[in-house]
Short mmCIF file of N, CA and C in Angstrom, two decimals:
data_model
loop_
_atom_site.label_atom_id
_atom_site.label_comp_id
_atom_site.label_asym_id
_atom_site.label_seq_id
_atom_site.Cartn_x
_atom_site.Cartn_y
_atom_site.Cartn_z
N MET A 17 11.60 -42.12 -35.67
CA MET A 17 11.00 -41.65 -36.99
C MET A 17 10.98 -40.12 -36.91
N PRO A 18 11.41 -39.53 -38.05
CA PRO A 18 11.59 -38.03 -37.96
C PRO A 18 9.94 -37.40 -38.27
N PRO A 19 9.80 -36.25 -37.98
CA PRO A 19 8.52 -35.97 -37.86
C PRO A 19 8.04 -35.73 -39.21
N ALA A 20 6.86 -35.68 -39.59
CA ALA A 20 6.11 -35.18 -40.96
C ALA A 20 6.79 -33.89 -41.48
N ILE A 21 7.11 -33.84 -42.48
CA ILE A 21 7.30 -32.31 -43.19
C ILE A 21 6.00 -31.63 -43.11
N GLY A 22 4.88 -32.09 -43.39
CA GLY A 22 3.91 -31.22 -43.53
C GLY A 22 3.77 -30.60 -44.98
N ASP A 23 2.79 -29.89 -45.23
CA ASP A 23 2.55 -29.17 -46.57
C ASP A 23 3.68 -28.32 -46.90
N GLN A 24 4.14 -28.25 -48.16
CA GLN A 24 5.12 -27.59 -48.55
C GLN A 24 4.30 -26.69 -49.87
N ASP A 25 4.93 -25.45 -50.14
CA ASP A 25 4.63 -24.85 -51.53
C ASP A 25 5.91 -24.92 -52.26
N LEU A 26 5.69 -25.78 -53.34
CA LEU A 26 6.88 -26.13 -54.25
C LEU A 26 7.10 -24.97 -55.44
N TRP A 27 6.17 -23.90 -55.20
CA TRP A 27 6.35 -22.87 -56.42
C TRP A 27 6.78 -21.62 -55.60
N ALA A 28 6.13 -21.28 -54.23
CA ALA A 28 6.58 -20.10 -53.56
C ALA A 28 7.83 -20.12 -52.87
N ASP A 29 8.18 -21.50 -52.39
CA ASP A 29 9.41 -21.68 -51.83
C ASP A 29 10.76 -21.96 -52.62
N ASP A 30 10.50 -21.81 -53.94
CA ASP A 30 11.35 -21.96 -54.59
C ASP A 30 11.78 -21.00 -55.40
N ILE A 31 12.46 -19.84 -55.19
CA ILE A 31 12.92 -18.55 -55.62
C ILE A 31 13.53 -18.73 -56.90
N ALA A 32 14.47 -19.81 -57.23
CA ALA A 32 15.02 -20.12 -58.47
C ALA A 32 14.31 -20.53 -59.40
N LEU A 33 13.39 -21.30 -59.18
CA LEU A 33 12.14 -21.75 -60.02
C LEU A 33 11.31 -20.53 -60.47
N ARG A 34 10.76 -19.80 -59.60
CA ARG A 34 10.19 -18.60 -60.12
C ARG A 34 10.84 -17.54 -60.96
N GLU A 35 12.07 -17.43 -60.59
CA GLU A 35 12.94 -16.51 -61.32
C GLU A 35 13.40 -16.99 -62.62
N ALA A 36 13.53 -18.26 -62.76
CA ALA A 36 13.87 -18.92 -64.11
C ALA A 36 12.81 -18.93 -65.01
N VAL A 37 11.32 -19.17 -64.58
CA VAL A 37 10.14 -19.18 -65.33
C VAL A 37 9.73 -17.77 -65.64
N THR A 38 10.11 -16.72 -64.96
CA THR A 38 9.91 -15.49 -65.51
C THR A 38 10.85 -14.97 -66.42
N ARG A 39 12.20 -15.32 -66.17
CA ARG A 39 13.21 -15.01 -66.97
C ARG A 39 13.14 -15.68 -68.39
N GLU A 40 12.46 -16.92 -68.42
CA GLU A 40 12.40 -17.60 -69.95
C GLU A 40 11.25 -17.38 -70.31
N GLY A 41 10.49 -16.46 -69.95
CA GLY A 41 9.02 -16.19 -70.76
C GLY A 41 7.75 -16.76 -70.39
N ALA A 42 7.82 -17.39 -69.19
CA ALA A 42 6.40 -17.96 -68.81
C ALA A 42 5.92 -17.17 -67.59
N GLY A 43 6.24 -16.24 -67.15
CA GLY A 43 5.65 -15.30 -66.01
C GLY A 43 3.98 -15.31 -66.40
N TRP A 44 3.54 -15.51 -67.46
CA TRP A 44 1.96 -15.29 -67.65
C TRP A 44 1.34 -16.58 -66.95
N ALA A 45 2.23 -17.75 -66.67
CA ALA A 45 1.61 -18.97 -66.22
C ALA A 45 1.61 -19.12 -64.76
N GLU A 46 1.79 -17.74 -64.05
CA GLU A 46 2.21 -17.92 -62.53
C GLU A 46 1.23 -18.21 -61.94
N ALA A 47 -0.01 -18.00 -62.16
CA ALA A 47 -1.27 -18.39 -61.24
C ALA A 47 -1.47 -20.18 -61.18
N GLU A 48 -1.26 -20.83 -62.47
CA GLU A 48 -1.38 -21.97 -62.78
C GLU A 48 -0.16 -22.62 -62.04
N LEU A 49 1.22 -22.15 -62.17
CA LEU A 49 2.41 -22.91 -61.44
C LEU A 49 2.18 -22.76 -59.91
N ALA A 50 1.67 -21.53 -59.31
CA ALA A 50 1.51 -21.37 -57.81
C ALA A 50 0.40 -22.39 -57.60
N ALA A 51 -0.81 -22.50 -58.07
CA ALA A 51 -1.77 -23.35 -57.58
C ALA A 51 -1.19 -24.78 -57.51
N PHE A 52 -0.63 -25.23 -58.62
CA PHE A 52 0.24 -26.59 -58.63
C PHE A 52 1.21 -26.64 -57.71
N GLY A 53 1.98 -25.85 -57.51
CA GLY A 53 3.01 -25.85 -56.45
C GLY A 53 2.34 -26.36 -54.75
N ARG A 54 1.23 -25.67 -54.73
CA ARG A 54 0.68 -26.03 -53.52
C ARG A 54 0.13 -27.42 -53.42
N VAL A 55 -0.35 -28.00 -54.66
CA VAL A 55 -1.14 -29.10 -54.69
C VAL A 55 0.20 -30.44 -54.58
N ALA A 56 1.16 -29.99 -55.32
CA ALA A 56 2.25 -30.96 -55.47
C ALA A 56 3.05 -31.13 -54.11
N GLY A 57 3.13 -30.05 -53.69
CA GLY A 57 3.81 -30.14 -52.31
C GLY A 57 2.99 -30.25 -51.01
N ALA A 58 1.73 -30.76 -51.26
CA ALA A 58 0.87 -31.11 -50.10
C ALA A 58 1.24 -32.36 -49.62
N GLU A 59 1.34 -32.55 -48.23
CA GLU A 59 1.49 -33.86 -47.79
C GLU A 59 0.56 -35.04 -48.00
N ALA A 60 -0.53 -34.64 -48.44
CA ALA A 60 -1.48 -35.58 -48.90
C ALA A 60 -0.73 -36.18 -50.49
N THR A 61 -0.25 -35.40 -51.15
CA THR A 61 0.16 -35.85 -52.32
C THR A 61 1.46 -36.80 -52.08
N PHE A 62 2.34 -36.46 -51.12
CA PHE A 62 3.18 -37.22 -50.97
C PHE A 62 2.87 -38.36 -50.32
N ASP A 63 1.57 -38.69 -49.54
CA ASP A 63 1.11 -39.72 -49.05
C ASP A 63 0.80 -40.54 -50.24
N LEU A 64 0.05 -40.06 -51.30
CA LEU A 64 -0.38 -40.76 -52.43
C LEU A 64 0.85 -41.32 -52.92
N ALA A 65 1.90 -40.54 -53.19
CA ALA A 65 3.07 -41.20 -53.83
C ALA A 65 3.42 -42.43 -53.12
N ASP A 66 3.39 -42.34 -51.85
CA ASP A 66 3.86 -43.63 -51.16
C ASP A 66 3.04 -44.70 -51.22
N GLN A 67 1.66 -44.40 -51.20
CA GLN A 67 0.90 -45.63 -51.41
C GLN A 67 1.04 -46.05 -53.11
N ALA A 68 1.24 -45.23 -53.98
CA ALA A 68 1.13 -45.80 -55.28
C ALA A 68 2.62 -46.55 -55.55
N ASN A 69 3.69 -46.35 -54.83
CA ASN A 69 4.75 -46.89 -54.87
C ASN A 69 4.74 -48.19 -54.07
N ARG A 70 4.00 -48.20 -52.93
CA ARG A 70 4.21 -49.52 -51.97
C ARG A 70 3.16 -50.43 -52.63
N TYR A 71 2.32 -50.19 -53.35
CA TYR A 71 1.40 -50.93 -53.91
C TYR A 71 1.28 -51.02 -55.28
N PRO A 72 2.21 -51.77 -56.00
CA PRO A 72 2.28 -51.74 -57.38
C PRO A 72 1.26 -52.11 -58.28
N PRO A 73 1.27 -51.89 -59.74
CA PRO A 73 -0.10 -52.58 -60.43
C PRO A 73 0.16 -54.00 -60.28
N GLU A 74 -1.10 -54.54 -60.42
CA GLU A 74 -1.18 -56.16 -60.51
C GLU A 74 -1.95 -56.43 -61.80
N LEU A 75 -1.45 -57.59 -62.20
CA LEU A 75 -2.08 -58.01 -63.62
C LEU A 75 -3.09 -58.98 -63.01
N HIS A 76 -4.17 -58.96 -63.58
CA HIS A 76 -5.38 -59.91 -63.40
C HIS A 76 -5.93 -60.55 -64.81
N ALA A 77 -5.27 -61.59 -64.94
CA ALA A 77 -5.17 -62.15 -66.32
C ALA A 77 -6.82 -62.95 -66.64
N PHE A 78 -7.38 -63.36 -65.41
CA PHE A 78 -8.57 -64.00 -65.54
C PHE A 78 -9.78 -63.26 -64.70
N ASP A 79 -10.97 -63.36 -65.02
CA ASP A 79 -12.17 -62.88 -64.27
C ASP A 79 -12.26 -64.39 -63.25
N ARG A 80 -13.36 -64.01 -62.33
CA ARG A 80 -13.62 -65.01 -61.51
C ARG A 80 -14.30 -66.22 -62.26
N TYR A 81 -14.76 -65.93 -63.31
CA TYR A 81 -15.45 -67.29 -64.45
C TYR A 81 -14.33 -67.89 -65.31
N GLY A 82 -13.13 -67.46 -64.99
CA GLY A 82 -11.99 -68.26 -65.74
C GLY A 82 -11.83 -67.45 -67.08
N MET A 83 -12.59 -66.45 -67.38
CA MET A 83 -12.39 -65.84 -68.73
C MET A 83 -11.02 -64.68 -68.91
N ARG A 84 -10.45 -64.77 -70.03
CA ARG A 84 -9.28 -63.92 -69.95
C ARG A 84 -9.46 -62.56 -70.01
N VAL A 85 -9.28 -61.77 -68.92
CA VAL A 85 -9.32 -60.19 -69.26
C VAL A 85 -8.20 -59.41 -69.22
N ASN A 86 -6.99 -59.95 -68.96
CA ASN A 86 -5.81 -59.26 -68.98
C ASN A 86 -5.88 -57.77 -68.60
N GLN A 87 -6.47 -57.58 -67.41
CA GLN A 87 -6.69 -56.58 -66.68
C GLN A 87 -5.72 -55.75 -65.85
N VAL A 88 -5.13 -54.72 -65.91
CA VAL A 88 -4.09 -54.48 -65.07
C VAL A 88 -4.57 -53.32 -63.87
N ARG A 89 -4.59 -53.84 -62.71
CA ARG A 89 -5.18 -53.01 -61.70
C ARG A 89 -4.17 -51.93 -60.84
N PHE A 90 -4.61 -50.94 -60.75
CA PHE A 90 -3.62 -49.84 -60.21
C PHE A 90 -4.36 -49.58 -58.94
N HIS A 91 -3.47 -49.19 -57.83
CA HIS A 91 -3.69 -48.86 -56.46
C HIS A 91 -4.61 -47.60 -56.66
N PRO A 92 -5.78 -47.25 -55.75
CA PRO A 92 -6.27 -45.69 -56.16
C PRO A 92 -5.57 -44.75 -56.07
N ALA A 93 -4.46 -44.82 -55.20
CA ALA A 93 -3.57 -43.45 -55.20
C ALA A 93 -3.12 -43.16 -56.40
N TYR A 94 -2.50 -44.35 -57.21
CA TYR A 94 -1.87 -43.93 -58.49
C TYR A 94 -3.06 -43.33 -59.50
N HIS A 95 -4.09 -43.57 -59.64
CA HIS A 95 -5.12 -42.94 -60.12
C HIS A 95 -5.46 -41.56 -59.58
N ASP A 96 -5.20 -41.19 -58.30
CA ASP A 96 -5.57 -39.94 -57.80
C ASP A 96 -4.41 -39.00 -58.13
N LEU A 97 -3.08 -39.47 -58.24
CA LEU A 97 -1.95 -38.91 -58.91
C LEU A 97 -2.06 -38.47 -60.16
N GLN A 98 -2.55 -39.53 -61.32
CA GLN A 98 -2.78 -39.26 -62.26
C GLN A 98 -3.80 -38.00 -62.69
N LYS A 99 -4.72 -38.30 -61.76
CA LYS A 99 -5.89 -37.06 -61.91
C LYS A 99 -5.25 -35.78 -61.67
N ILE A 100 -4.47 -35.55 -60.67
CA ILE A 100 -4.01 -34.16 -60.22
C ILE A 100 -3.30 -33.86 -61.30
N ALA A 101 -2.29 -34.67 -61.99
CA ALA A 101 -1.22 -34.37 -63.14
C ALA A 101 -1.97 -34.07 -64.34
N VAL A 102 -2.83 -34.82 -64.73
CA VAL A 102 -3.85 -34.34 -66.03
C VAL A 102 -4.77 -33.33 -65.63
N GLY A 103 -5.35 -33.09 -64.64
CA GLY A 103 -5.94 -31.84 -64.14
C GLY A 103 -5.22 -30.67 -63.91
N HIS A 104 -4.03 -30.73 -64.00
CA HIS A 104 -3.17 -29.24 -64.07
C HIS A 104 -2.41 -29.20 -65.35
N GLY A 105 -2.72 -30.28 -66.41
CA GLY A 105 -2.03 -30.17 -67.63
C GLY A 105 -0.81 -30.74 -68.08
N LEU A 106 -0.28 -31.49 -67.00
CA LEU A 106 0.99 -31.97 -67.27
C LEU A 106 1.27 -32.62 -68.75
N PRO A 107 0.38 -33.34 -69.34
CA PRO A 107 0.64 -33.91 -70.40
C PRO A 107 0.32 -32.92 -71.75
N ASN A 108 -0.04 -31.70 -71.49
CA ASN A 108 -0.41 -30.81 -72.63
C ASN A 108 -0.37 -29.51 -72.48
N PHE A 109 0.13 -28.89 -71.36
CA PHE A 109 0.06 -27.54 -70.88
C PHE A 109 0.52 -26.84 -72.02
N ALA A 110 1.66 -26.96 -72.72
CA ALA A 110 2.22 -25.76 -73.77
C ALA A 110 1.24 -26.02 -75.03
N TRP A 111 0.87 -27.08 -75.26
CA TRP A 111 -0.08 -27.38 -76.38
C TRP A 111 -1.63 -26.57 -76.25
N ASN A 112 -2.17 -26.60 -74.81
CA ASN A 112 -3.40 -25.92 -74.57
C ASN A 112 -2.99 -24.36 -74.57
N HIS A 113 -1.89 -24.04 -74.20
CA HIS A 113 -1.34 -22.60 -74.14
C HIS A 113 -0.31 -22.37 -75.09
N ARG A 114 -0.68 -22.09 -76.12
CA ARG A 114 0.28 -22.14 -77.54
C ARG A 114 0.72 -20.55 -77.31
N ARG A 115 1.69 -20.24 -76.72
CA ARG A 115 2.51 -18.92 -76.55
C ARG A 115 3.89 -19.26 -75.74
N ALA A 116 4.48 -18.03 -76.05
CA ALA A 116 5.99 -17.98 -75.86
C ALA A 116 6.04 -18.37 -74.20
N GLY A 117 6.94 -19.46 -73.99
CA GLY A 117 7.17 -19.69 -72.58
C GLY A 117 6.44 -20.98 -72.21
N GLY A 118 5.50 -21.34 -73.16
CA GLY A 118 4.68 -22.61 -72.60
C GLY A 118 5.52 -23.87 -72.33
N HIS A 119 6.59 -24.06 -73.07
CA HIS A 119 7.31 -25.21 -72.53
C HIS A 119 7.93 -25.18 -71.37
N VAL A 120 8.20 -23.76 -71.11
CA VAL A 120 9.08 -23.58 -69.98
C VAL A 120 7.83 -23.90 -68.57
N ALA A 121 6.88 -23.32 -68.70
CA ALA A 121 5.88 -23.62 -67.67
C ALA A 121 5.73 -25.13 -67.62
N HIS A 122 5.50 -25.93 -68.62
CA HIS A 122 5.33 -27.37 -68.68
C HIS A 122 6.49 -27.89 -67.86
N ALA A 123 7.67 -27.29 -68.15
CA ALA A 123 8.89 -28.18 -67.50
C ALA A 123 8.92 -27.83 -65.88
N ALA A 124 8.12 -26.55 -65.46
CA ALA A 124 8.26 -25.93 -64.20
C ALA A 124 6.99 -27.23 -63.40
N LEU A 125 5.98 -27.35 -64.11
CA LEU A 125 4.99 -28.20 -63.71
C LEU A 125 5.47 -29.59 -63.32
N ASN A 126 6.41 -30.18 -64.35
CA ASN A 126 6.92 -31.42 -64.15
C ASN A 126 8.08 -31.45 -63.10
N TYR A 127 8.64 -30.26 -63.03
CA TYR A 127 9.82 -30.26 -62.08
C TYR A 127 9.21 -30.41 -60.60
N MET A 128 8.04 -29.62 -60.37
CA MET A 128 7.41 -29.45 -59.13
C MET A 128 6.88 -31.08 -58.79
N LEU A 129 6.19 -31.60 -59.63
CA LEU A 129 5.49 -33.16 -59.19
C LEU A 129 6.50 -34.04 -59.26
N ASN A 130 7.68 -34.04 -59.76
CA ASN A 130 8.89 -34.94 -59.83
C ASN A 130 9.15 -35.06 -58.35
N GLN A 131 9.08 -33.95 -57.63
CA GLN A 131 9.76 -34.08 -56.17
C GLN A 131 8.57 -34.62 -55.25
N ALA A 132 7.43 -34.97 -55.55
CA ALA A 132 6.68 -35.65 -54.79
C ALA A 132 6.57 -37.03 -55.34
N GLU A 133 6.47 -37.24 -56.83
CA GLU A 133 6.38 -38.58 -57.38
C GLU A 133 6.67 -38.66 -58.85
N GLY A 134 7.67 -39.35 -59.14
CA GLY A 134 8.02 -39.27 -60.74
C GLY A 134 7.41 -40.28 -61.57
N GLY A 135 6.90 -41.26 -60.97
CA GLY A 135 6.29 -42.50 -61.58
C GLY A 135 5.32 -42.01 -62.73
N VAL A 136 4.46 -41.23 -62.28
CA VAL A 136 3.36 -40.62 -63.24
C VAL A 136 3.97 -40.02 -64.24
N LEU A 137 4.95 -39.27 -64.28
CA LEU A 137 5.38 -38.51 -65.17
C LEU A 137 5.89 -39.31 -66.49
N CYS A 138 6.02 -40.52 -66.58
CA CYS A 138 6.34 -41.27 -67.87
C CYS A 138 5.20 -41.10 -68.61
N PRO A 139 3.87 -41.50 -68.39
CA PRO A 139 2.90 -41.35 -69.35
C PRO A 139 2.66 -39.87 -69.68
N MET A 140 2.92 -38.85 -68.75
CA MET A 140 2.80 -37.61 -69.01
C MET A 140 3.60 -37.17 -70.17
N ALA A 141 4.82 -37.48 -70.12
CA ALA A 141 5.88 -37.18 -70.98
C ALA A 141 5.63 -37.68 -72.36
N MET A 142 5.05 -39.09 -72.49
CA MET A 142 4.87 -39.65 -73.69
C MET A 142 3.58 -39.04 -74.37
N THR A 143 2.53 -38.57 -73.70
CA THR A 143 1.67 -38.06 -74.27
C THR A 143 1.87 -36.56 -74.80
N TYR A 144 2.85 -35.89 -73.97
CA TYR A 144 3.24 -34.61 -74.17
C TYR A 144 3.97 -34.56 -75.62
N ALA A 145 4.78 -35.61 -75.80
CA ALA A 145 5.48 -36.03 -77.17
C ALA A 145 4.89 -36.38 -78.39
N ALA A 146 3.71 -36.97 -78.01
CA ALA A 146 3.07 -37.46 -79.13
C ALA A 146 1.95 -36.48 -79.73
N VAL A 147 1.67 -35.46 -79.06
CA VAL A 147 1.04 -34.36 -79.65
C VAL A 147 1.53 -33.67 -81.05
N PRO A 148 2.74 -33.41 -80.92
CA PRO A 148 3.40 -32.83 -82.30
C PRO A 148 3.53 -33.85 -83.36
N ALA A 149 3.61 -35.18 -82.80
CA ALA A 149 3.87 -36.29 -83.97
C ALA A 149 2.63 -36.39 -84.61
N LEU A 150 1.51 -36.60 -83.83
CA LEU A 150 0.14 -36.96 -84.21
C LEU A 150 -0.41 -35.77 -84.98
N SER A 151 -0.12 -34.43 -84.84
CA SER A 151 -0.47 -33.40 -85.38
C SER A 151 -0.11 -33.24 -86.82
N THR A 152 0.81 -34.13 -87.37
CA THR A 152 1.40 -34.28 -88.66
C THR A 152 0.47 -35.05 -89.76
N THR A 153 -0.34 -35.83 -88.93
CA THR A 153 -1.25 -36.58 -89.83
C THR A 153 -2.82 -36.32 -89.32
N PRO A 154 -3.35 -35.37 -90.27
CA PRO A 154 -4.90 -35.06 -89.76
C PRO A 154 -5.78 -36.24 -89.41
N ALA A 155 -5.89 -37.14 -89.95
CA ALA A 155 -6.78 -38.22 -89.55
C ALA A 155 -6.59 -38.76 -88.16
N LEU A 156 -5.30 -39.10 -87.92
CA LEU A 156 -4.89 -39.35 -86.38
C LEU A 156 -4.98 -38.03 -85.38
N ALA A 157 -4.76 -36.95 -85.72
CA ALA A 157 -4.93 -35.90 -85.00
C ALA A 157 -6.42 -35.50 -84.53
N GLY A 158 -7.37 -35.67 -85.56
CA GLY A 158 -8.72 -35.56 -85.46
C GLY A 158 -9.22 -36.54 -84.40
N GLU A 159 -8.52 -37.64 -84.40
CA GLU A 159 -9.30 -39.07 -83.58
C GLU A 159 -8.73 -38.74 -82.13
N TRP A 160 -7.33 -38.41 -82.05
CA TRP A 160 -6.67 -38.51 -80.72
C TRP A 160 -6.55 -37.29 -79.94
N LEU A 161 -6.23 -36.14 -80.66
CA LEU A 161 -6.02 -34.89 -80.07
C LEU A 161 -6.78 -34.44 -79.18
N PRO A 162 -8.30 -34.49 -79.25
CA PRO A 162 -9.35 -33.97 -78.30
C PRO A 162 -9.41 -34.66 -77.05
N ARG A 163 -8.87 -35.94 -76.95
CA ARG A 163 -8.66 -36.65 -75.78
C ARG A 163 -7.28 -36.33 -74.91
N LEU A 164 -6.23 -36.34 -75.84
CA LEU A 164 -4.94 -36.03 -75.40
C LEU A 164 -4.74 -34.57 -74.57
N MET A 165 -5.62 -33.70 -75.25
CA MET A 165 -5.41 -32.27 -74.75
C MET A 165 -6.24 -32.03 -73.82
N SER A 166 -7.12 -33.02 -73.13
CA SER A 166 -7.98 -32.97 -72.12
C SER A 166 -7.50 -32.70 -70.96
N THR A 167 -7.83 -32.09 -69.80
CA THR A 167 -7.53 -32.40 -68.46
C THR A 167 -8.36 -32.91 -67.52
N GLU A 168 -9.15 -33.88 -68.10
CA GLU A 168 -9.84 -34.79 -67.42
C GLU A 168 -9.11 -36.06 -67.44
N TYR A 169 -8.87 -36.75 -66.55
CA TYR A 169 -8.24 -38.06 -66.24
C TYR A 169 -9.41 -39.06 -66.31
N ASP A 170 -9.57 -40.05 -67.21
CA ASP A 170 -10.47 -41.08 -67.28
C ASP A 170 -9.90 -42.37 -67.11
N ALA A 171 -9.82 -43.14 -65.83
CA ALA A 171 -9.39 -44.11 -65.36
C ALA A 171 -10.19 -45.41 -66.13
N ARG A 172 -11.27 -45.15 -66.41
CA ARG A 172 -12.26 -46.44 -66.91
C ARG A 172 -11.38 -47.26 -67.85
N ASP A 173 -11.72 -48.46 -67.72
CA ASP A 173 -11.06 -49.56 -68.63
C ASP A 173 -12.26 -49.92 -69.70
N ILE A 174 -12.19 -48.81 -70.60
CA ILE A 174 -13.23 -48.90 -71.64
C ILE A 174 -12.29 -48.37 -73.15
N PRO A 175 -12.80 -48.77 -74.14
CA PRO A 175 -12.23 -48.20 -75.38
C PRO A 175 -11.80 -46.87 -75.68
N ALA A 176 -10.54 -46.43 -75.99
CA ALA A 176 -10.47 -45.00 -76.08
C ALA A 176 -11.22 -44.05 -76.62
N GLU A 177 -11.91 -44.54 -77.59
CA GLU A 177 -12.90 -43.75 -78.27
C GLU A 177 -13.99 -43.19 -77.21
N GLU A 178 -14.31 -43.89 -76.26
CA GLU A 178 -15.32 -43.71 -75.46
C GLU A 178 -14.78 -42.80 -74.05
N LYS A 179 -13.54 -42.65 -74.25
CA LYS A 179 -13.03 -41.81 -73.13
C LYS A 179 -13.15 -40.54 -73.23
N THR A 180 -13.05 -39.68 -72.09
CA THR A 180 -13.02 -38.25 -72.13
C THR A 180 -11.61 -37.70 -72.05
N GLY A 181 -10.90 -38.42 -71.89
CA GLY A 181 -9.41 -38.22 -71.79
C GLY A 181 -8.59 -39.26 -71.86
N ALA A 182 -7.58 -39.22 -72.59
CA ALA A 182 -6.33 -40.48 -72.84
C ALA A 182 -5.04 -39.98 -72.66
N GLN A 183 -4.16 -40.81 -72.63
CA GLN A 183 -2.77 -40.86 -72.62
C GLN A 183 -2.06 -41.68 -73.56
N ILE A 184 -0.94 -41.46 -74.03
CA ILE A 184 -0.15 -42.39 -74.78
C ILE A 184 0.86 -43.05 -74.03
N GLY A 185 1.16 -44.08 -74.27
CA GLY A 185 2.14 -45.15 -73.58
C GLY A 185 2.80 -45.90 -74.43
N MET A 186 4.10 -46.24 -74.30
CA MET A 186 4.85 -47.34 -75.07
C MET A 186 4.85 -48.54 -74.08
N PHE A 187 4.87 -49.57 -74.55
CA PHE A 187 5.11 -50.62 -73.89
C PHE A 187 6.25 -51.60 -74.46
N MET A 188 7.36 -51.26 -74.23
CA MET A 188 8.44 -52.05 -74.98
C MET A 188 9.61 -52.19 -74.05
N THR A 189 10.62 -52.84 -74.13
CA THR A 189 11.89 -52.96 -73.33
C THR A 189 12.88 -53.63 -73.91
N GLU A 190 14.20 -53.54 -73.53
CA GLU A 190 15.19 -54.15 -73.75
C GLU A 190 15.17 -55.45 -73.64
N LYS A 191 15.45 -56.35 -74.44
CA LYS A 191 15.11 -57.85 -73.99
C LYS A 191 16.45 -58.33 -73.10
N GLN A 192 17.58 -57.59 -72.79
CA GLN A 192 18.70 -58.25 -71.91
C GLN A 192 18.50 -57.33 -70.62
N GLY A 193 17.80 -56.40 -70.69
CA GLY A 193 17.91 -55.30 -69.44
C GLY A 193 16.56 -55.24 -68.77
N GLY A 194 15.59 -55.36 -69.59
CA GLY A 194 14.18 -54.81 -68.86
C GLY A 194 14.29 -53.37 -68.26
N SER A 195 13.74 -53.09 -67.27
CA SER A 195 13.81 -51.78 -66.43
C SER A 195 15.12 -51.44 -65.99
N ASP A 196 16.05 -52.60 -66.00
CA ASP A 196 17.42 -52.17 -65.31
C ASP A 196 18.18 -51.49 -66.70
N VAL A 197 18.44 -50.42 -66.75
CA VAL A 197 18.95 -49.67 -67.89
C VAL A 197 20.46 -49.96 -67.80
N ARG A 198 21.03 -50.22 -66.62
CA ARG A 198 22.48 -50.70 -66.43
C ARG A 198 23.16 -51.81 -67.18
N ALA A 199 21.94 -52.69 -67.27
CA ALA A 199 22.41 -53.96 -67.93
C ALA A 199 22.14 -54.07 -69.46
N ASN A 200 21.79 -52.72 -70.09
CA ASN A 200 21.97 -52.78 -71.38
C ASN A 200 23.25 -52.90 -72.02
N THR A 201 23.49 -53.53 -73.27
CA THR A 201 24.64 -53.49 -73.88
C THR A 201 24.47 -52.96 -75.29
N THR A 202 25.51 -52.26 -75.77
CA THR A 202 25.58 -51.88 -77.03
C THR A 202 26.81 -52.41 -77.84
N ARG A 203 26.57 -52.50 -79.22
CA ARG A 203 27.36 -53.03 -80.06
C ARG A 203 27.94 -52.17 -81.55
N ALA A 204 28.83 -51.63 -81.60
CA ALA A 204 29.33 -50.73 -82.75
C ALA A 204 29.60 -51.85 -83.97
N VAL A 205 29.09 -51.37 -85.14
CA VAL A 205 29.31 -52.02 -86.30
C VAL A 205 29.71 -50.88 -87.58
N PRO A 206 30.63 -50.99 -88.20
CA PRO A 206 30.60 -50.05 -89.37
C PRO A 206 29.26 -49.86 -90.10
N ASP A 207 29.10 -48.99 -90.55
CA ASP A 207 27.88 -48.40 -91.39
C ASP A 207 28.39 -48.50 -92.85
N GLY A 208 29.28 -48.65 -93.30
CA GLY A 208 29.62 -48.58 -94.71
C GLY A 208 30.25 -47.16 -95.13
N ALA A 209 29.98 -46.26 -94.30
CA ALA A 209 30.36 -44.73 -94.68
C ALA A 209 31.95 -44.64 -95.02
#
């Protein structure tokens, strides 16, 4: 077995990333990116990723009394990774820092975390994309944006309106392929144009 790599600094050790972030106008976010680079590259973060992938979510359809609960239970490592990502603004960085280069800094955060664990980035990306969509409807924005813009990860299984932070997710799949995108099929038909 190869020796453990140990802690890495995914910001300081990546000169190309640092240069690109500065060149593309997000140099102002260097302190946040440097802090996250140390967290994302920590051996402890890689260990969390290993555990989260080794122990996938489990559906608990019924409680011990036979009552339907339909609860999905995640390994604590998954929640720890979510807490790290949300705490560093991965689902909302550019929306909480509305200035030139905000999306560049957001991309750098995602790039660094993806080196440790990519699975938690799906809800981060969906939440990130939902902010501008929800912003077009004042009633929805007022209800959801305070929780989506939060840097507090709230893992409690409670109604969203009671949470201090929330994420957006999609639960759909292609009927023929599921999560195996290679199995998807397409068919072209004339559109009449």
